[in-house]
Amino acid sequence: MAIRRHRLPRFWLVLTLGLVAAGVGSAYWWEKQLPERLEQAAAQGRLDDCLSYGEQLAALRWLGGKAPLEQGRCRRLKAAELWRKGAWAEALKLQLQLVNSGNSTPADQQQLLSWQQQLETRALNLYREGRLEEALKLLTALNAAHNAGGTSLGDQLNEDWNRQKFLKQRAEQLIPQKRWWEALDALNRIEHPWWKQQSAPLRRQVEQGIEGLRSGEQREHDVHGGALSSNVPAERLNDLITQKLAQGMDDWQAFSAACRELGGRVVEAGPETACRR
């Protein structure tokens, strides 16, 4: 029994070393096969196989001089194929791997930049059409090529969208209070084409409200039989009111101050208010 106990550890040691040697030998043999298989796959256009063989070679870290060139070629072709199919995130990721591999060309770098710019342009067009969620989803392809924290462009679109939305909501709150000038100022700050379209009915309400003020002003002039002096210039009055609203005044303060600056006075006729010299 003593002899058998002595031989068992040696048996397991030999067996273990044999298995390790067999594994190393198999890996070495497979490594020798991979460059040829990679080259054949690239020549035959089997891009997925080519990429797989290239990744295996990279994992074994026994890459010869030719393997990176073939791997780069496959990445280049596969990225272009993915881009044509609309798989933009995958295409950008593969193209970025190519650019960072050390075996890329200036054309590869230019292609990466071109694709990134195309995606940004697509996203901006979607945003202008009011399709914010689609634009942000498209920008996730750029995230895949950069970082998972989001892009500054996506942050800017979100911020601008919320600002446009706030201005429309502010106008909606001011209109029932007949604070026409403040509502007009909010609507004038809306720059997004889609939000301008959405706020068009509000603008018509505001314009009607302002027209009502001007009509009241004309009625006041008729009631006094023309005894009052001529009206203040309407465009100049509107500009001054807008400036004072931007300074933080409410609509009544802005209207009164603008009227005084034009040498006029505030005239009230029932519910209507006008500025007369």
Tab-separated table of C-alpha atoms in Angstrom:
chain	number	residue	atom	x	y	z
A	1	MET	CA	0.000	0.000	0.000
A	2	ALA	CA	2.898	2.323	0.695
A	3	ILE	CA	4.242	1.823	-2.815
A	4	ARG	CA	0.848	2.609	-4.414
A	5	ARG	CA	0.476	5.777	-2.330
A	6	HIS	CA	3.874	6.873	-3.514
A	7	ARG	CA	3.092	6.345	-7.197
A	8	LEU	CA	-0.384	7.958	-7.334
A	9	PRO	CA	0.760	11.601	-7.059
A	10	ARG	CA	3.347	10.991	-9.734
A	11	PHE	CA	0.664	9.512	-11.998
A	12	TRP	CA	-1.574	12.569	-11.604
A	13	LEU	CA	1.377	14.876	-12.161
A	14	VAL	CA	2.277	13.122	-15.393
A	15	LEU	CA	-1.345	13.148	-16.496
A	16	THR	CA	-1.722	16.867	-15.716
A	17	LEU	CA	1.465	17.776	-17.515
A	18	GLY	CA	0.380	15.689	-20.462
A	19	LEU	CA	-2.955	17.458	-20.693
A	20	VAL	CA	-1.288	20.885	-20.432
A	21	ALA	CA	1.199	19.929	-23.118
A	22	ALA	CA	-1.603	18.663	-25.322
A	23	GLY	CA	-3.549	21.888	-24.801
A	24	VAL	CA	-0.542	24.065	-25.576
A	25	GLY	CA	0.248	21.962	-28.594
A	26	SER	CA	-3.309	22.190	-29.875
A	27	ALA	CA	-3.349	25.955	-29.361
A	28	TYR	CA	-0.017	26.273	-31.141
A	29	TRP	CA	-1.248	24.122	-34.012
A	30	TRP	CA	-4.489	26.118	-34.267
A	31	GLU	CA	-2.546	29.369	-34.175
A	32	LYS	CA	-0.527	28.151	-37.153
A	33	GLN	CA	-3.743	27.352	-39.022
A	34	LEU	CA	-5.504	30.642	-38.293
A	35	PRO	CA	-3.540	33.019	-40.578
A	36	GLU	CA	-4.232	30.817	-43.585
A	37	ARG	CA	-7.896	30.408	-42.654
A	38	LEU	CA	-8.201	34.143	-42.071
A	39	GLU	CA	-6.652	34.870	-45.448
A	40	GLN	CA	-8.974	32.424	-47.206
A	41	ALA	CA	-12.033	33.858	-45.486
A	42	ALA	CA	-11.036	37.379	-46.473
A	43	ALA	CA	-10.392	36.345	-50.084
A	44	GLN	CA	-13.742	34.554	-50.292
A	45	GLY	CA	-15.663	37.409	-48.707
A	46	ARG	CA	-16.671	35.404	-45.636
A	47	LEU	CA	-16.391	38.451	-43.436
A	48	ASP	CA	-17.900	36.995	-40.267
A	49	ASP	CA	-15.476	34.043	-40.374
A	50	CYS	CA	-12.638	36.410	-41.109
A	51	LEU	CA	-13.468	38.546	-38.080
A	52	SER	CA	-13.828	35.457	-35.886
A	53	TYR	CA	-10.417	34.133	-36.917
A	54	GLY	CA	-8.890	37.542	-36.362
A	55	GLU	CA	-10.293	37.744	-32.827
A	56	GLN	CA	-8.941	34.281	-32.055
A	57	LEU	CA	-5.513	35.270	-33.285
A	58	ALA	CA	-5.611	38.389	-31.151
A	59	ALA	CA	-6.573	36.291	-28.120
A	60	LEU	CA	-3.666	33.894	-28.691
A	61	ARG	CA	-1.292	36.854	-29.052
A	62	TRP	CA	0.871	35.043	-31.576
A	63	LEU	CA	-0.098	37.261	-34.470
A	64	GLY	CA	2.184	37.163	-37.457
A	65	GLY	CA	2.876	40.115	-39.700
A	66	LYS	CA	0.081	39.343	-42.137
A	67	ALA	CA	-2.777	38.647	-39.772
A	68	PRO	CA	-3.479	42.251	-38.700
A	69	LEU	CA	-3.629	43.373	-42.315
A	70	GLU	CA	-6.216	40.741	-43.196
A	71	GLN	CA	-8.149	41.451	-40.028
A	72	GLY	CA	-8.171	45.146	-40.856
A	73	ARG	CA	-9.440	44.426	-44.339
A	74	CYS	CA	-12.300	42.318	-42.981
A	75	ARG	CA	-13.244	44.971	-40.435
A	76	ARG	CA	-13.269	47.596	-43.161
A	77	LEU	CA	-15.513	45.558	-45.452
A	78	LYS	CA	-17.821	44.380	-42.658
A	79	ALA	CA	-18.258	47.900	-41.300
A	80	ALA	CA	-19.245	49.121	-44.772
A	81	GLU	CA	-21.710	46.243	-45.115
A	82	LEU	CA	-23.298	47.001	-41.739
A	83	TRP	CA	-23.588	50.687	-42.596
A	84	ARG	CA	-25.411	49.907	-45.848
A	85	LYS	CA	-27.868	47.751	-43.911
A	86	GLY	CA	-28.577	50.545	-41.428
A	87	ALA	CA	-26.801	48.865	-38.500
A	88	TRP	CA	-25.060	52.120	-37.704
A	89	ALA	CA	-23.995	51.387	-34.129
A	90	GLU	CA	-22.323	48.118	-35.103
A	91	ALA	CA	-20.688	49.725	-38.139
A	92	LEU	CA	-19.240	52.574	-36.080
A	93	LYS	CA	-17.989	50.198	-33.411
A	94	LEU	CA	-16.179	48.038	-35.960
A	95	GLN	CA	-14.772	51.045	-37.790
A	96	LEU	CA	-13.488	52.453	-34.509
A	97	GLN	CA	-11.772	49.134	-33.765
A	98	LEU	CA	-10.117	49.365	-37.166
A	99	VAL	CA	-8.941	52.930	-36.583
A	100	ASN	CA	-7.544	52.013	-33.147
A	101	SER	CA	-5.862	48.816	-34.361
A	102	GLY	CA	-2.744	50.517	-35.675
A	103	ASN	CA	-3.308	49.037	-39.135
A	104	SER	CA	-5.745	51.622	-40.461
A	105	THR	CA	-5.271	54.198	-43.181
A	106	PRO	CA	-6.128	57.916	-43.219
A	107	ALA	CA	-9.124	56.949	-45.347
A	108	ASP	CA	-10.400	54.738	-42.519
A	109	GLN	CA	-10.240	57.645	-40.096
A	110	GLN	CA	-11.990	59.899	-42.595
A	111	GLN	CA	-14.696	57.292	-43.098
A	112	LEU	CA	-15.334	57.119	-39.373
A	113	LEU	CA	-15.681	60.900	-39.137
A	114	SER	CA	-17.948	60.972	-42.179
A	115	TRP	CA	-20.296	58.383	-40.710
A	116	GLN	CA	-20.429	60.220	-37.392
A	117	GLN	CA	-21.297	63.474	-39.165
A	118	GLN	CA	-23.984	61.731	-41.222
A	119	LEU	CA	-25.615	60.392	-38.067
A	120	GLU	CA	-25.563	63.816	-36.439
A	121	THR	CA	-27.171	65.333	-39.538
A	122	ARG	CA	-29.869	62.643	-39.570
A	123	ALA	CA	-30.535	63.236	-35.871
A	124	LEU	CA	-30.830	67.007	-36.349
A	125	ASN	CA	-33.266	66.568	-39.235
A	126	LEU	CA	-35.431	64.274	-37.111
A	127	TYR	CA	-35.289	66.787	-34.280
A	128	ARG	CA	-36.447	69.646	-36.508
A	129	GLU	CA	-39.396	67.490	-37.546
A	130	GLY	CA	-40.393	67.156	-33.890
A	131	ARG	CA	-39.222	63.530	-33.585
A	132	LEU	CA	-37.055	63.961	-30.504
A	133	GLU	CA	-37.121	60.349	-29.317
A	134	GLU	CA	-36.087	59.055	-32.738
A	135	ALA	CA	-33.252	61.574	-32.877
A	136	LEU	CA	-31.950	60.556	-29.458
A	137	LYS	CA	-32.239	56.879	-30.350
A	138	LEU	CA	-30.184	57.495	-33.469
A	139	LEU	CA	-27.526	59.226	-31.411
A	140	THR	CA	-27.062	56.084	-29.329
A	141	ALA	CA	-25.067	54.808	-32.292
A	142	LEU	CA	-22.604	57.606	-31.609
A	143	ASN	CA	-22.610	56.629	-27.943
A	144	ALA	CA	-21.458	53.163	-28.961
A	145	ALA	CA	-18.543	54.759	-30.762
A	146	HIS	CA	-17.658	57.069	-27.906
A	147	ASN	CA	-18.964	56.402	-24.402
A	148	ALA	CA	-22.045	55.165	-22.608
A	149	GLY	CA	-22.684	58.481	-20.878
A	150	GLY	CA	-24.377	60.141	-23.831
A	151	THR	CA	-23.291	62.769	-26.299
A	152	SER	CA	-23.225	66.518	-25.840
A	153	LEU	CA	-25.429	66.848	-28.924
A	154	GLY	CA	-28.098	64.697	-27.311
A	155	ASP	CA	-27.938	66.807	-24.155
A	156	GLN	CA	-28.289	69.980	-26.223
A	157	LEU	CA	-31.327	68.654	-28.068
A	158	ASN	CA	-33.018	67.676	-24.820
A	159	GLU	CA	-32.312	71.063	-23.268
A	160	ASP	CA	-33.533	73.006	-26.290
A	161	TRP	CA	-36.666	70.860	-26.575
A	162	ASN	CA	-37.598	71.494	-22.951
A	163	ARG	CA	-37.017	75.232	-23.398
A	164	GLN	CA	-39.339	75.378	-26.422
A	165	LYS	CA	-41.942	73.379	-24.528
A	166	PHE	CA	-41.718	75.736	-21.533
A	167	LEU	CA	-42.223	78.823	-23.726
A	168	LYS	CA	-45.371	77.345	-25.259
A	169	GLN	CA	-46.717	76.415	-21.824
A	170	ARG	CA	-45.977	79.928	-20.554
A	171	ALA	CA	-47.964	81.452	-23.414
A	172	GLU	CA	-50.838	79.091	-22.624
A	173	GLN	CA	-50.837	80.337	-19.022
A	174	LEU	CA	-50.686	84.021	-19.953
A	175	ILE	CA	-53.419	84.067	-22.601
A	176	PRO	CA	-56.366	83.423	-20.201
A	177	GLN	CA	-55.071	86.344	-18.121
A	178	LYS	CA	-55.073	88.537	-21.262
A	179	ARG	CA	-51.417	89.321	-20.708
A	180	TRP	CA	-50.992	89.612	-24.448
A	181	TRP	CA	-47.584	91.260	-24.607
A	182	GLU	CA	-45.944	88.719	-22.307
A	183	ALA	CA	-47.549	85.889	-24.229
A	184	LEU	CA	-46.296	87.375	-27.495
A	185	ASP	CA	-42.784	87.659	-26.072
A	186	ALA	CA	-42.831	83.968	-25.100
A	187	LEU	CA	-44.065	82.930	-28.538
A	188	ASN	CA	-41.464	85.079	-30.289
A	189	ARG	CA	-38.723	83.185	-28.458
A	190	ILE	CA	-39.837	79.862	-29.903
A	191	GLU	CA	-37.383	79.015	-32.681
A	192	HIS	CA	-37.985	75.312	-33.297
A	193	PRO	CA	-39.990	74.767	-36.539
A	194	TRP	CA	-42.171	72.031	-35.048
A	195	TRP	CA	-42.927	73.986	-31.872
A	196	LYS	CA	-43.710	77.076	-33.973
A	197	GLN	CA	-46.303	75.026	-35.816
A	198	GLN	CA	-47.708	73.682	-32.556
A	199	SER	CA	-47.996	77.187	-31.087
A	200	ALA	CA	-49.551	78.779	-34.195
A	201	PRO	CA	-53.116	78.730	-32.738
A	202	LEU	CA	-51.826	80.483	-29.613
A	203	ARG	CA	-50.165	83.159	-31.729
A	204	ARG	CA	-53.457	83.810	-33.506
A	205	GLN	CA	-55.174	84.249	-30.139
A	206	VAL	CA	-52.509	86.695	-28.999
A	207	GLU	CA	-52.657	88.665	-32.231
A	208	GLN	CA	-56.428	88.925	-31.889
A	209	GLY	CA	-56.017	90.116	-28.305
A	210	ILE	CA	-53.530	92.794	-29.326
A	211	GLU	CA	-55.743	93.805	-32.211
A	212	GLY	CA	-58.532	94.223	-29.678
A	213	LEU	CA	-56.348	96.663	-27.745
A	214	ARG	CA	-55.680	98.648	-30.902
A	215	SER	CA	-59.372	98.666	-31.777
A	216	GLY	CA	-60.118	99.980	-28.311
A	217	GLU	CA	-57.533	102.656	-28.857
A	218	GLN	CA	-59.236	103.673	-32.096
A	219	ARG	CA	-62.635	103.754	-30.377
A	220	GLU	CA	-61.173	105.986	-27.680
A	221	HIS	CA	-59.955	108.337	-30.365
A	222	ASP	CA	-63.386	108.395	-31.996
A	223	VAL	CA	-65.153	109.024	-28.668
A	224	HIS	CA	-63.034	112.068	-28.052
A	225	GLY	CA	-63.706	113.326	-31.550
A	226	GLY	CA	-60.043	113.473	-32.405
A	227	ALA	CA	-59.260	115.741	-29.437
A	228	LEU	CA	-56.371	113.500	-28.456
A	229	SER	CA	-53.084	113.709	-30.313
A	230	SER	CA	-52.054	111.070	-32.827
A	231	ASN	CA	-51.263	107.502	-31.777
A	232	VAL	CA	-47.733	106.491	-30.875
A	233	PRO	CA	-45.894	104.447	-33.524
A	234	ALA	CA	-47.182	100.887	-33.118
A	235	GLU	CA	-43.973	99.115	-34.186
A	236	ARG	CA	-41.826	101.195	-31.849
A	237	LEU	CA	-44.259	100.564	-28.993
A	238	ASN	CA	-44.143	96.815	-29.597
A	239	ASP	CA	-40.334	96.804	-29.683
A	240	LEU	CA	-40.082	98.707	-26.407
A	241	ILE	CA	-42.587	96.441	-24.707
A	242	THR	CA	-40.664	93.360	-25.801
A	243	GLN	CA	-37.399	94.834	-24.472
A	244	LYS	CA	-38.908	95.607	-21.084
A	245	LEU	CA	-40.486	92.193	-20.795
A	246	ALA	CA	-37.029	90.731	-21.371
A	247	GLN	CA	-35.769	92.887	-18.491
A	248	GLY	CA	-38.211	91.174	-16.116
A	249	MET	CA	-41.175	93.587	-16.089
A	250	ASP	CA	-44.713	92.227	-16.200
A	251	ASP	CA	-46.951	93.143	-19.124
A	252	TRP	CA	-48.602	96.182	-17.460
A	253	GLN	CA	-45.307	97.663	-16.287
A	254	ALA	CA	-43.751	97.093	-19.707
A	255	PHE	CA	-46.703	98.698	-21.518
A	256	SER	CA	-46.796	101.734	-19.209
A	257	ALA	CA	-43.023	102.319	-19.331
A	258	ALA	CA	-42.902	101.962	-23.122
A	259	CYS	CA	-45.795	104.367	-23.493
A	260	ARG	CA	-44.073	106.978	-21.311
A	261	GLU	CA	-40.808	106.645	-23.276
A	262	LEU	CA	-42.712	107.466	-26.456
A	263	GLY	CA	-44.159	110.564	-24.834
A	264	GLY	CA	-47.612	109.106	-24.415
A	265	ARG	CA	-49.932	108.286	-21.582
A	266	VAL	CA	-52.005	105.257	-20.768
A	267	VAL	CA	-55.668	105.744	-21.631
A	268	GLU	CA	-58.262	103.299	-20.367
A	269	ALA	CA	-61.675	102.990	-21.958
A	270	GLY	CA	-63.656	100.319	-20.162
A	271	PRO	CA	-61.797	97.037	-20.468
A	272	GLU	CA	-59.554	98.388	-23.231
A	273	THR	CA	-56.223	100.159	-22.720
A	274	ALA	CA	-54.276	102.299	-25.167
A	275	CYS	CA	-51.273	104.591	-25.323
A	276	ARG	CA	-52.001	108.085	-26.599
A	277	ARG	CA	-49.978	111.243	-26.946
